[in-house]
Amino acid sequence: MVDQETVIFTLFAAVPIIVIMALSGAYGKYVNILVIIIALIGLALLLALAFADFLIVPYFMNLFGLKVQPAKDFTTNRQQNAIIKQSNGIYYTIGYLTANLYSYTFKQELSEEDTYQKIINSPLIWENIISSVKVPFRYNIVSFAENVQKVREALEAQRGLKESQLTKLMQASKTEFSSAVADLQRAINIIQRKIDRISAGEKPVRTIMYIEVFGAGVNEKAALDDLEYNIDQVRSAFASFDIEINRVAGRELFVLFEFGFFLPSSYSDIEQLFSKEE
Amino acid sequence: MAEMVQKGSLIFFMVFWAVSIGFLVLSISIPKGQIYTIPLELIAVIIAILFAILAYGTRFHSPIIIEFLNQRKKLIVLNNDYPYYIYPSNDAIVRKLSSEYVATVIIKLPMYRSATEMSEEERYTFAKNIGRALTLSDKPVRFASQLYYMNNESYISVIREQLNKAETELLSLQQQNVPQEKIEKAKGQLAMWRNILSAVSSSNAMQLDSVVYVSAKGVRDYEAVAYAQQRAREIISGIGAIFGVIPTIVTGQDIIKYIEPEGVITEAIVTEKIKKEISD
């Protein structure tokens, strides 16, 4: 699910393209077909930029051979998925991988037993990963506690809404709604479990998790090849943690590069840097 | 970078959008009926669509787009300054933003106990404590576990010293009239130190460090550093209470280890890798 801001920006930016398509008749008998084709291509590119800019922007940067220097001595590669630094004749590279862990325990509906098992096994799994990886990397968690009262109120509001929907469905008492009733009851249970955990003293937390992988070589190509090899090693080592690891490319590469030195001072600053997805 | 995105994006969005509308109007208002006007119409349409796409592009990429249009080079320079400098007190890194400074302090966590030594209950408590540590601050804090090549030169020199001592002891025992058992024992010790040296020298040892990065802003550099140090002290006392350890602030050249890629992979390691590749 995509945030409202992206939809609004996309619609606004698409207005000229939509107007061109609507007024295509004004361009002449055969020209209008060409104009519609060009407008459709433009619209496709705009949608790709809005919802997959991490693919589109690096592709065009690579196509035109463009690189970016985010700070002195640091540049990106053409694919915009690695940072390169030269120091004393040696080239160093940094690649970034996303690796979100917390969401799967908090969002999924797991039984208490399953959660307990996952928690007691996680330190062992982590040590197995560390002992099996022979390449340098840094696992990062950018975290901050949320306001307990606000989160609790939001959860109670959600629960109230689901309960009123459930009441309406049960009053209708038709058999075709039985699966919808079951879904709502499950959703209410998940929300209630979260409220119970907050009541028991757990603080809600927002996290951004990512892995920095490092490479080095005598020239840029050797360093980038070393980085690719190291990334593959880290990916296969973390496979046992049952998380999805994605290579970061494009604008989010610059954000994580900045995080390497300085963090934003509040969550609202961080929110503006990433595309929001629920 | 984040600052530039926030400030510039909306203004540039409107500018490009307005240019797009302008070319759209131009393409419609070009007189029709002549064959030479068709390419002009198509060019105006293409430019209008291009600016519409660029308008959206400015949402997150305005610094890159604007600098590219300014510089028109293949290397787009967003910033020609170093990303930080080490503050004179040697315990923080600082950068000047447009109207303020930002500082980061790094805290090292001395946690050395293996999970294999813990019971199930201890592992559960440890994992829960990690969760508690993540909620210590309502402002962003970065927890990191860094696995990197250990600089084992000093360790190797200690082993070499022990090896030399063992060799000297064996030679002196062989010259004296001592029981054969003592000589055999000295030979065994010498063989042991040789094996240790061979094992340590043959592969690159890895080291795991846990660190926390805390940042703060201030109107002056010393203000930013003071706020960052204050936040660091809060984190230190919180982590101390949770894990029962005494974290310390990273100072001096050790800061490079947790900031720069050459701190993670030292020149000595790279040189060794190259030598190994050549010999292979």
Tab-separated table of C-alpha atoms in Angstrom, chain B residues 3-186:
chain	number	residue	atom	x	y	z
B	3	GLU	CA	18.184	19.319	4.064
B	4	MET	CA	18.445	20.023	0.325
B	5	VAL	CA	15.634	17.590	-0.473
B	6	GLN	CA	13.307	19.252	1.996
B	7	LYS	CA	14.027	22.830	0.950
B	8	GLY	CA	14.222	22.593	-2.813
B	9	SER	CA	11.831	19.920	-3.881
B	10	LEU	CA	8.487	21.747	-3.805
B	11	ILE	CA	9.772	24.912	-5.483
B	12	PHE	CA	11.489	22.991	-8.250
B	13	PHE	CA	8.452	20.757	-8.658
B	14	MET	CA	6.273	23.818	-9.366
B	15	VAL	CA	8.865	25.365	-11.695
B	16	PHE	CA	9.203	22.232	-13.834
B	17	TRP	CA	5.470	21.654	-13.763
B	18	ALA	CA	4.859	25.212	-14.962
B	19	VAL	CA	7.424	24.754	-17.773
B	20	SER	CA	5.657	21.535	-18.760
B	21	ILE	CA	2.307	23.356	-18.950
B	22	GLY	CA	3.981	26.120	-20.964
B	23	PHE	CA	5.263	23.667	-23.599
B	24	LEU	CA	1.874	21.937	-23.605
B	25	VAL	CA	0.174	25.237	-24.438
B	26	LEU	CA	2.857	25.982	-27.033
B	27	SER	CA	2.331	22.621	-28.741
B	28	ILE	CA	-1.415	23.275	-29.020
B	29	SER	CA	-1.044	26.860	-30.176
B	30	ILE	CA	1.416	26.100	-33.029
B	31	PRO	CA	-0.491	26.842	-36.276
B	32	LYS	CA	-1.694	23.614	-37.870
B	33	GLY	CA	-1.898	22.620	-41.522
B	34	GLN	CA	1.742	22.971	-42.566
B	35	ILE	CA	4.066	19.965	-42.807
B	36	TYR	CA	6.952	21.744	-41.074
B	37	THR	CA	4.840	22.399	-37.964
B	38	ILE	CA	4.433	18.665	-37.209
B	39	PRO	CA	8.007	18.163	-35.890
B	40	LEU	CA	7.657	21.365	-33.834
B	41	GLU	CA	4.434	20.077	-32.257
B	42	LEU	CA	6.014	16.702	-31.456
B	43	ILE	CA	9.116	18.319	-29.969
B	44	ALA	CA	6.958	20.601	-27.798
B	45	VAL	CA	4.900	17.580	-26.627
B	46	ILE	CA	8.030	15.566	-25.822
B	47	ILE	CA	9.556	18.468	-23.883
B	48	ALA	CA	6.273	19.017	-21.993
B	49	ILE	CA	6.167	15.332	-21.001
B	50	LEU	CA	9.858	15.377	-20.081
B	51	PHE	CA	9.372	18.346	-17.759
B	52	ALA	CA	6.317	16.671	-16.197
B	53	ILE	CA	8.499	13.643	-15.394
B	54	LEU	CA	11.306	15.898	-14.166
B	55	ALA	CA	8.770	17.696	-11.967
B	56	TYR	CA	8.013	14.440	-10.198
B	57	GLY	CA	11.708	13.596	-10.152
B	58	THR	CA	12.406	16.720	-8.081
B	59	ARG	CA	10.417	15.231	-5.224
B	60	PHE	CA	13.388	13.201	-4.052
B	61	HIS	CA	16.114	13.950	-6.580
B	62	SER	CA	16.111	17.750	-6.822
B	63	PRO	CA	19.757	18.119	-5.665
B	64	ILE	CA	20.977	15.732	-8.375
B	65	ILE	CA	18.774	17.234	-11.107
B	66	ILE	CA	19.683	20.827	-10.254
B	67	GLU	CA	23.416	20.145	-9.937
B	68	PHE	CA	23.371	18.183	-13.214
B	69	LEU	CA	21.712	21.076	-15.031
B	70	ASN	CA	24.250	23.465	-13.440
B	71	GLN	CA	27.400	21.438	-13.968
B	72	ARG	CA	26.499	19.396	-17.083
B	73	LYS	CA	29.250	16.872	-16.288
B	74	LYS	CA	29.276	13.107	-15.864
B	75	LEU	CA	30.389	13.427	-12.242
B	76	ILE	CA	27.658	15.313	-10.410
B	77	VAL	CA	29.185	16.945	-7.354
B	78	LEU	CA	26.603	17.339	-4.584
B	79	ASN	CA	29.111	18.306	-1.949
B	80	ASN	CA	32.807	19.133	-2.240
B	81	ASP	CA	33.455	19.138	1.505
B	82	TYR	CA	34.634	16.276	3.663
B	83	PRO	CA	31.688	14.521	5.284
B	84	TYR	CA	32.980	15.325	8.789
B	85	TYR	CA	35.943	16.472	10.864
B	86	ILE	CA	37.066	15.104	14.217
B	87	TYR	CA	36.367	17.607	16.970
B	88	PRO	CA	39.509	18.824	18.839
B	89	SER	CA	38.421	16.961	21.987
B	90	ASN	CA	38.859	13.767	19.881
B	91	ASP	CA	35.592	12.248	21.058
B	92	ALA	CA	33.118	13.343	18.383
B	93	ILE	CA	32.798	13.994	14.669
B	94	VAL	CA	31.195	17.224	13.483
B	95	ARG	CA	29.862	18.693	10.275
B	96	LYS	CA	28.676	22.161	9.437
B	97	LEU	CA	25.213	22.329	7.876
B	98	SER	CA	23.825	25.502	6.352
B	99	SER	CA	22.840	27.244	9.597
B	100	GLU	CA	23.892	24.817	12.306
B	101	TYR	CA	26.266	22.026	13.230
B	102	VAL	CA	25.641	18.329	13.755
B	103	ALA	CA	27.831	16.110	15.916
B	104	THR	CA	27.997	12.347	16.456
B	105	VAL	CA	29.435	10.526	19.434
B	106	ILE	CA	30.221	6.806	19.239
B	107	ILE	CA	29.796	4.534	22.249
B	108	LYS	CA	31.459	1.141	22.482
B	109	LEU	CA	29.577	-1.659	24.255
B	110	PRO	CA	31.802	-4.222	25.998
B	111	MET	CA	29.665	-7.343	25.554
B	112	TYR	CA	31.704	-10.504	25.286
B	113	ARG	CA	29.486	-13.321	26.509
B	114	SER	CA	28.591	-15.957	23.945
B	115	ALA	CA	24.998	-17.134	23.517
B	116	THR	CA	26.260	-20.720	23.670
B	117	GLU	CA	27.206	-20.109	27.317
B	118	MET	CA	23.679	-18.980	28.186
B	119	SER	CA	20.705	-21.036	29.303
B	120	GLU	CA	17.359	-20.692	27.487
B	121	GLU	CA	16.117	-18.261	30.110
B	122	GLU	CA	19.266	-16.165	29.871
B	123	ARG	CA	18.984	-16.016	26.094
B	124	TYR	CA	15.343	-14.950	26.396
B	125	THR	CA	16.302	-12.220	28.880
B	126	PHE	CA	19.218	-11.106	26.675
B	127	ALA	CA	17.001	-10.848	23.571
B	128	LYS	CA	14.355	-8.937	25.543
B	129	ASN	CA	17.064	-6.611	26.875
B	130	ILE	CA	18.117	-5.835	23.301
B	131	GLY	CA	14.509	-4.761	22.689
B	132	ARG	CA	14.600	-2.574	25.810
B	133	ALA	CA	17.880	-0.997	24.720
B	134	LEU	CA	16.311	-0.011	21.385
B	135	THR	CA	13.676	2.008	23.235
B	136	LEU	CA	16.124	3.998	25.371
B	137	SER	CA	15.727	7.154	23.316
B	138	ASP	CA	12.800	8.874	21.648
B	139	LYS	CA	15.264	10.401	19.156
B	140	PRO	CA	17.011	8.266	16.511
B	141	VAL	CA	19.957	6.218	17.753
B	142	ARG	CA	21.969	3.771	15.651
B	143	PHE	CA	22.991	0.449	17.153
B	144	ALA	CA	25.588	-1.423	15.121
B	145	SER	CA	27.450	-4.706	15.242
B	146	GLN	CA	30.600	-4.488	13.190
B	147	LEU	CA	32.477	-7.564	12.005
B	148	TYR	CA	35.864	-6.569	10.642
B	149	TYR	CA	39.393	-7.809	10.094
B	150	MET	CA	41.376	-7.758	13.281
B	151	ASN	CA	44.678	-5.982	13.224
B	152	ASN	CA	46.604	-8.893	14.617
B	153	GLU	CA	50.121	-7.505	14.066
B	154	SER	CA	50.622	-6.859	17.772
B	155	TYR	CA	49.208	-10.297	18.584
B	156	ILE	CA	51.573	-11.920	16.074
B	157	SER	CA	54.537	-10.043	17.545
B	158	VAL	CA	53.635	-11.392	21.021
B	159	ILE	CA	53.533	-14.926	19.587
B	160	ARG	CA	56.906	-14.371	17.851
B	161	GLU	CA	58.347	-13.216	21.176
B	162	GLN	CA	57.074	-16.386	22.876
B	163	LEU	CA	58.480	-18.446	19.994
B	164	ASN	CA	61.904	-16.829	20.350
B	165	LYS	CA	61.827	-17.453	24.121
B	166	ALA	CA	60.944	-21.113	23.533
B	167	GLU	CA	63.804	-21.472	20.987
B	168	THR	CA	66.291	-19.847	23.380
B	169	GLU	CA	65.139	-22.059	26.231
B	170	LEU	CA	65.483	-25.230	24.120
B	171	LEU	CA	69.008	-24.259	23.005
B	172	SER	CA	70.103	-23.540	26.572
B	173	LEU	CA	68.599	-26.827	27.867
B	174	GLN	CA	70.362	-28.794	25.105
B	175	GLN	CA	73.700	-27.302	26.196
B	176	GLN	CA	73.077	-28.237	29.857
B	177	ASN	CA	73.045	-31.666	31.409
B	178	VAL	CA	69.309	-31.950	32.007
B	179	PRO	CA	66.947	-34.953	31.877
B	180	GLN	CA	65.658	-35.835	28.384
B	181	GLU	CA	62.072	-35.219	29.576
B	182	LYS	CA	62.740	-31.490	30.052
B	183	ILE	CA	64.231	-31.217	26.542
B	184	GLU	CA	61.238	-33.062	25.045
B	185	LYS	CA	58.878	-30.727	26.918
B	186	ALA	CA	60.760	-27.665	25.589
